[in-house]
Structure formats: structure tokens, C-alpha cells
PDB file of C-alpha atoms and ligand atoms in Angstrom:
ATOM      1  CA  MET S 103     130.111 118.130  82.874  1.00 81.00           C
ATOM      2  CA  ALA S 104     128.181 115.402  84.665  1.00 95.00           C
ATOM      3  CA  TYR S 105     127.388 115.854  88.355  1.00 97.00           C
ATOM      4  CA  ASP S 106     129.751 113.846  90.596  1.00 97.00           C
ATOM      5  CA  ARG S 107     127.840 112.558  93.637  1.00 97.00           C
ATOM      6  CA  SER S 108     131.056 111.909  95.538  1.00 98.00           C
ATOM      7  CA  ASN S 109     131.920 115.610  95.835  1.00 98.00           C
ATOM      8  CA  VAL S 110     132.370 116.926  99.379  1.00 98.00           C
ATOM      9  CA  PHE S 111     129.251 119.112  99.399  1.00 98.00           C
ATOM     10  CA  ALA S 112     127.099 116.225  98.157  1.00 98.00           C
ATOM     11  CA  ARG S 113     128.452 114.197 101.072  1.00 98.00           C
ATOM     12  CA  ILE S 114     127.650 117.014 103.513  1.00 98.00           C
ATOM     13  CA  LEU S 115     124.127 117.272 102.071  1.00 98.00           C
ATOM     14  CA  ARG S 116     123.651 113.507 102.562  1.00 98.00           C
ATOM     15  CA  GLY S 117     124.861 113.791 106.167  1.00 98.00           C
ATOM     16  CA  GLU S 118     127.944 111.662 105.502  1.00 98.00           C
ATOM     17  CA  LEU S 119     130.298 114.484 106.526  1.00 98.00           C
ATOM     18  CA  PRO S 120     129.796 117.032 109.297  1.00 98.00           C
ATOM     19  CA  CYS S 121     129.440 120.746 108.794  1.00 98.00           C
ATOM     20  CA  LYS S 122     128.924 123.826 110.956  1.00 98.00           C
ATOM     21  CA  ARG S 123     125.435 124.589 109.702  1.00 98.00           C
ATOM     22  CA  VAL S 124     124.189 128.171 109.834  1.00 98.00           C
ATOM     23  CA  PHE S 125     120.986 127.884 107.752  1.00 98.00           C
ATOM     24  CA  GLU S 126     118.814 125.224 106.200  1.00 98.00           C
ATOM     25  CA  ASP S 127     115.479 125.146 104.418  1.00 97.00           C
ATOM     26  CA  GLU S 128     113.826 122.964 101.770  1.00 97.00           C
ATOM     27  CA  HIS S 129     116.112 124.195  98.983  1.00 97.00           C
ATOM     28  CA  VAL S 130     119.321 125.389 100.599  1.00 98.00           C
ATOM     29  CA  LEU S 131     122.010 124.449 103.123  1.00 98.00           C
ATOM     30  CA  ALA S 132     124.592 126.937 104.381  1.00 98.00           C
ATOM     31  CA  PHE S 133     127.604 126.216 106.570  1.00 98.00           C
ATOM     32  CA  GLN S 134     130.912 127.685 107.695  1.00 98.00           C
ATOM     33  CA  ASP S 135     133.816 127.315 105.296  1.00 98.00           C
ATOM     34  CA  ILE S 136     136.367 124.886 106.760  1.00 98.00           C
ATOM     35  CA  ASN S 137     139.182 127.283 105.837  1.00 98.00           C
ATOM     36  CA  PRO S 138     137.759 130.758 106.496  1.00 98.00           C
ATOM     37  CA  LEU S 139     139.285 133.662 104.596  1.00 97.00           C
ATOM     38  CA  ALA S 140     137.341 136.406 106.402  1.00 97.00           C
ATOM     39  CA  PRO S 141     135.706 136.791 109.841  1.00 98.00           C
ATOM     40  CA  THR S 142     132.464 135.714 108.178  1.00 98.00           C
ATOM     41  CA  HIS S 143     132.917 133.034 105.521  1.00 98.00           C
ATOM     42  CA  VAL S 144     129.809 131.015 104.801  1.00 98.00           C
ATOM     43  CA  LEU S 145     129.116 128.644 101.909  1.00 98.00           C
ATOM     44  CA  VAL S 146     125.587 128.498 100.533  1.00 98.00           C
ATOM     45  CA  VAL S 147     124.677 125.414  98.492  1.00 98.00           C
ATOM     46  CA  PRO S 148     121.448 124.420  96.788  1.00 98.00           C
ATOM     47  CA  LYS S 149     120.182 120.956  97.701  1.00 98.00           C
ATOM     48  CA  GLY S 150     119.710 120.070  94.035  1.00 98.00           C
ATOM     49  CA  GLU S 151     122.501 118.523  91.986  1.00 98.00           C
ATOM     50  CA  TYR S 152     124.091 121.393  90.059  1.00 98.00           C
ATOM     51  CA  VAL S 153     127.746 121.340  89.074  1.00 98.00           C
ATOM     52  CA  SER S 154     128.268 125.083  88.880  1.00 98.00           C
ATOM     53  CA  LEU S 155     126.647 128.483  88.442  1.00 98.00           C
ATOM     54  CA  ASP S 156     126.660 127.753  84.719  1.00 98.00           C
ATOM     55  CA  ASP S 157     124.633 124.569  85.314  1.00 98.00           C
ATOM     56  CA  PHE S 158     122.350 126.168  87.946  1.00 98.00           C
ATOM     57  CA  SER S 159     121.555 129.197  85.779  1.00 97.00           C
ATOM     58  CA  ALA S 160     120.759 127.006  82.785  1.00 97.00           C
ATOM     59  CA  THR S 161     118.742 124.239  84.425  1.00 97.00           C
ATOM     60  CA  ALA S 162     117.356 125.151  87.870  1.00 97.00           C
ATOM     61  CA  PRO S 163     113.597 125.782  88.125  1.00 97.00           C
ATOM     62  CA  PRO S 164     112.531 129.321  89.078  1.00 96.00           C
ATOM     63  CA  GLU S 165     111.569 128.313  92.614  1.00 96.00           C
ATOM     64  CA  ALA S 166     115.048 126.932  93.275  1.00 96.00           C
ATOM     65  CA  PHE S 167     116.542 130.149  91.947  1.00 94.00           C
ATOM     66  CA  ALA S 168     114.344 132.363  94.062  1.00 97.00           C
ATOM     67  CA  ALA S 169     114.876 130.263  97.186  1.00 97.00           C
ATOM     68  CA  PHE S 170     118.638 130.278  96.696  1.00 98.00           C
ATOM     69  CA  PHE S 171     119.090 134.012  96.343  1.00 97.00           C
ATOM     70  CA  ARG S 172     116.556 134.840  99.048  1.00 98.00           C
ATOM     71  CA  ALA S 173     118.538 132.548 101.339  1.00 98.00           C
ATOM     72  CA  VAL S 174     121.819 134.295 100.489  1.00 98.00           C
ATOM     73  CA  GLY S 175     120.393 137.634 101.606  1.00 98.00           C
ATOM     74  CA  GLU S 176     118.762 136.147 104.694  1.00 98.00           C
ATOM     75  CA  ILE S 177     121.981 134.407 105.741  1.00 98.00           C
ATOM     76  CA  ALA S 178     123.954 137.632 105.338  1.00 98.00           C
ATOM     77  CA  ARG S 179     121.443 139.385 107.595  1.00 98.00           C
ATOM     78  CA  GLN S 180     121.558 136.529 110.123  1.00 98.00           C
ATOM     79  CA  GLN S 181     125.348 136.665 110.123  1.00 98.00           C
ATOM     80  CA  GLY S 182     125.207 140.368 110.955  1.00 98.00           C
ATOM     81  CA  VAL S 183     127.050 141.598 107.862  1.00 98.00           C
ATOM     82  CA  ALA S 184     124.219 143.153 105.857  1.00 98.00           C
ATOM     83  CA  GLY S 185     124.721 146.563 107.459  1.00 98.00           C
ATOM     84  CA  SER S 186     128.509 146.708 107.100  1.00 98.00           C
ATOM     85  CA  GLY S 187     128.526 145.013 103.695  1.00 98.00           C
ATOM     86  CA  TYR S 188     129.745 141.754 102.289  1.00 98.00           C
ATOM     87  CA  ARG S 189     130.877 139.985  99.134  1.00 98.00           C
ATOM     88  CA  VAL S 190     129.312 137.032  97.342  1.00 98.00           C
ATOM     89  CA  ILE S 191     131.487 134.960  95.012  1.00 98.00           C
ATOM     90  CA  ALA S 192     130.645 131.960  92.866  1.00 98.00           C
ATOM     91  CA  ASN S 193     133.877 130.425  91.619  1.00 98.00           C
ATOM     92  CA  THR S 194     132.967 128.756  88.350  1.00 98.00           C
ATOM     93  CA  GLY S 195     134.987 126.306  86.281  1.00 97.00           C
ATOM     94  CA  ALA S 196     138.736 126.156  85.723  1.00 97.00           C
ATOM     95  CA  ASP S 197     139.511 129.872  85.287  1.00 96.00           C
ATOM     96  CA  GLY S 198     137.185 130.642  88.205  1.00 97.00           C
ATOM     97  CA  HIS S 199     139.241 128.204  90.320  1.00 97.00           C
ATOM     98  CA  GLN S 200     136.197 126.196  91.390  1.00 98.00           C
ATOM     99  CA  GLU S 201     137.412 123.349  93.622  1.00 98.00           C
ATOM    100  CA  VAL S 202     134.160 121.663  94.627  1.00 98.00           C
ATOM    101  CA  PRO S 203     131.933 120.689  91.681  1.00 98.00           C
ATOM    102  CA  HIS S 204     128.615 121.426  93.406  1.00 98.00           C
ATOM    103  CA  PHE S 205     127.303 124.944  92.836  1.00 98.00           C
ATOM    104  CA  HIS S 206     127.870 127.196  95.829  1.00 98.00           C
ATOM    105  CA  VAL S 207     128.463 130.798  96.697  1.00 98.00           C
ATOM    106  CA  HIS S 208     130.814 132.160  99.311  1.00 98.00           C
ATOM    107  CA  ILE S 209     129.593 134.969 101.576  1.00 98.00           C
ATOM    108  CA  PHE S 210     132.539 136.970 102.916  1.00 98.00           C
ATOM    109  CA  GLY S 211     132.244 139.778 105.444  1.00 98.00           C
ATOM    110  CA  GLY S 212     132.986 141.044 108.885  1.00 98.00           C
ATOM    111  CA  ALA S 213     135.927 143.233 107.819  1.00 98.00           C
ATOM    112  CA  PRO S 214     136.866 145.493 104.904  1.00 97.00           C
ATOM    113  CA  LEU S 215     137.597 143.088 102.048  1.00 96.00           C
ATOM    114  CA  GLY S 216     139.671 145.316  99.809  1.00 94.00           C
ATOM    115  CA  ARG S 217     139.327 145.590  96.081  1.00 91.00           C
ATOM    116  CA  MET S 218     137.600 142.839  94.175  1.00 85.00           C
ATOM    117  CA  LEU S 219     140.619 141.347  92.343  1.00 83.00           C
ATOM    118  CA  LYS S 220     144.305 142.047  92.001  1.00 82.00           C
ATOM    119  CA  LYS S 221     145.110 143.375  88.562  1.00 81.00           C
ATOM    120  CA  ILE S 222     146.635 140.679  86.363  1.00 78.00           C
ATOM    121  CA  GLU S 223     148.694 140.905  83.215  1.00 80.00           C
ATOM    122  CA  ALA S 224     146.671 140.644  80.030  1.00 70.00           C
ATOM    123  CA  ARG S 225     147.169 137.283  78.331  1.00 63.00           C
TER     124      ARG S 225
HETATM  125  P1  LIG X 139     135.632 126.758  95.540  1.00 66.26           P
HETATM  126  O1  LIG X 139     135.078 125.467  94.965  1.00 66.26           O
HETATM  127  O2  LIG X 139     136.933 127.179  94.925  1.00 66.26           O
HETATM  128  O3  LIG X 139     134.620 127.896  95.472  1.00 66.26           O
HETATM  129  O4  LIG X 139     135.954 126.547  97.075  1.00 66.26           O
HETATM  130  C1  LIG X 139     135.456 125.491  97.831  1.00 66.26           C
HETATM  131  C2  LIG X 139     135.479 125.876  99.290  1.00 66.26           C
HETATM  132  O5  LIG X 139     134.993 124.777 100.038  1.00 66.26           O
HETATM  133  C3  LIG X 139     136.849 126.239  99.865  1.00 66.26           C
HETATM  134  O6  LIG X 139     136.788 127.564 100.409  1.00 66.26           O
HETATM  135  C4  LIG X 139     137.078 125.203 100.974  1.00 66.26           C
HETATM  136  O7  LIG X 139     137.736 125.726 102.101  1.00 66.26           O
HETATM  137  C5  LIG X 139     135.650 124.761 101.271  1.00 66.26           C
HETATM  138  N1  LIG X 139     135.524 123.410 101.806  1.00 66.26           N
HETATM  139  C6  LIG X 139     136.059 122.262 101.327  1.00 66.26           C
HETATM  140  N2  LIG X 139     135.694 121.209 102.067  1.00 66.26           N
HETATM  141  C7  LIG X 139     134.897 121.689 103.047  1.00 66.26           C
HETATM  142  C8  LIG X 139     134.190 121.107 104.137  1.00 66.26           C
HETATM  143  N3  LIG X 139     134.242 119.784 104.381  1.00 66.26           N
HETATM  144  N4  LIG X 139     133.453 121.912 104.935  1.00 66.26           N
HETATM  145  C9  LIG X 139     133.408 123.230 104.711  1.00 66.26           C
HETATM  146  N5  LIG X 139     134.038 123.867 103.693  1.00 66.26           N
HETATM  147  C10 LIG X 139     134.773 123.099 102.881  1.00 66.26           C
END
């Protein structure tokens, strides 16, 4: 899947759309989700053009990888959820229900989040 430069996170990264920024460095931008599903709900996006976790894991250079996951941990600490715990999710592709085609992870926390997934019927 080719990277679509009109996606909403690309527009935020270019400064064309506002965001509630919580962290930024050379490789990473993080901001509040516009529709929070937990007391803490932050999106962490790499500044490079990666469609998904599949794309990022296959093509990102090691320094982008390291910077991204170091930032995720640092943001969780900054948000005050590292002690109580949190959840990181990367929705990926159609079955993963990925809506925005720029790789990102969600950091959820600030309250007990329950079990990981509801059990679904086998196909
Ligand atoms: P997904 O691609 O399924 O992992 O989810 C994309 C997430 O982006 C959703 O939780 C949306 O609420 C969030 N979102 C969409 N547009 C914006 C925006 N302009 N600013 C912040 N979050 C957004």
C-alpha cells in the first residue's frame, strides 16, 4: 500500500491541522487523541512516512525504531501512567481496524482498562 500524504496525521505533522501536542523530538510526534477512550489517550506517530506497523517494521532504519519505542516509554512516564500501568495498541490494516494510514500507536491509561479483547466467535 502506497503512503497517502493527505492522511490526517501527515497533515498534523506538516502543521496544516492543529493537535494537542504532548511530546516531540527529531523522530516522533505525540498528541492527544481527538476522541479519547481512556483518561490518558495519546497517539504516538513517527515523522517518517510509514503506512502501518507492517510497513514500519519492514522498512524503518534502526534509529527510527529505537527513537520511536524509547519515546513511547518516555511519554507514558511523562503522562504519569508508567507506575499504574498502561496499554499500547497499534491497529494495523483492515482486520486491525486501522483508520488512519500513517503508523501510530495508542497509549491508553489512567484507569483499569479491563481485559485485552472481548472474546469473539471463531470464523
Ligand atoms: P486507528 O487508525 O484506528 O488506530 O485510530 C485513529 C485514531 O486517530 C482514532 O482514535 C481517532 O480518534 C484519532 N484521530 C483522528 N483524527 C484525529 C485528529 N485530528 N487529532 C487527534 N486524533 C485524531
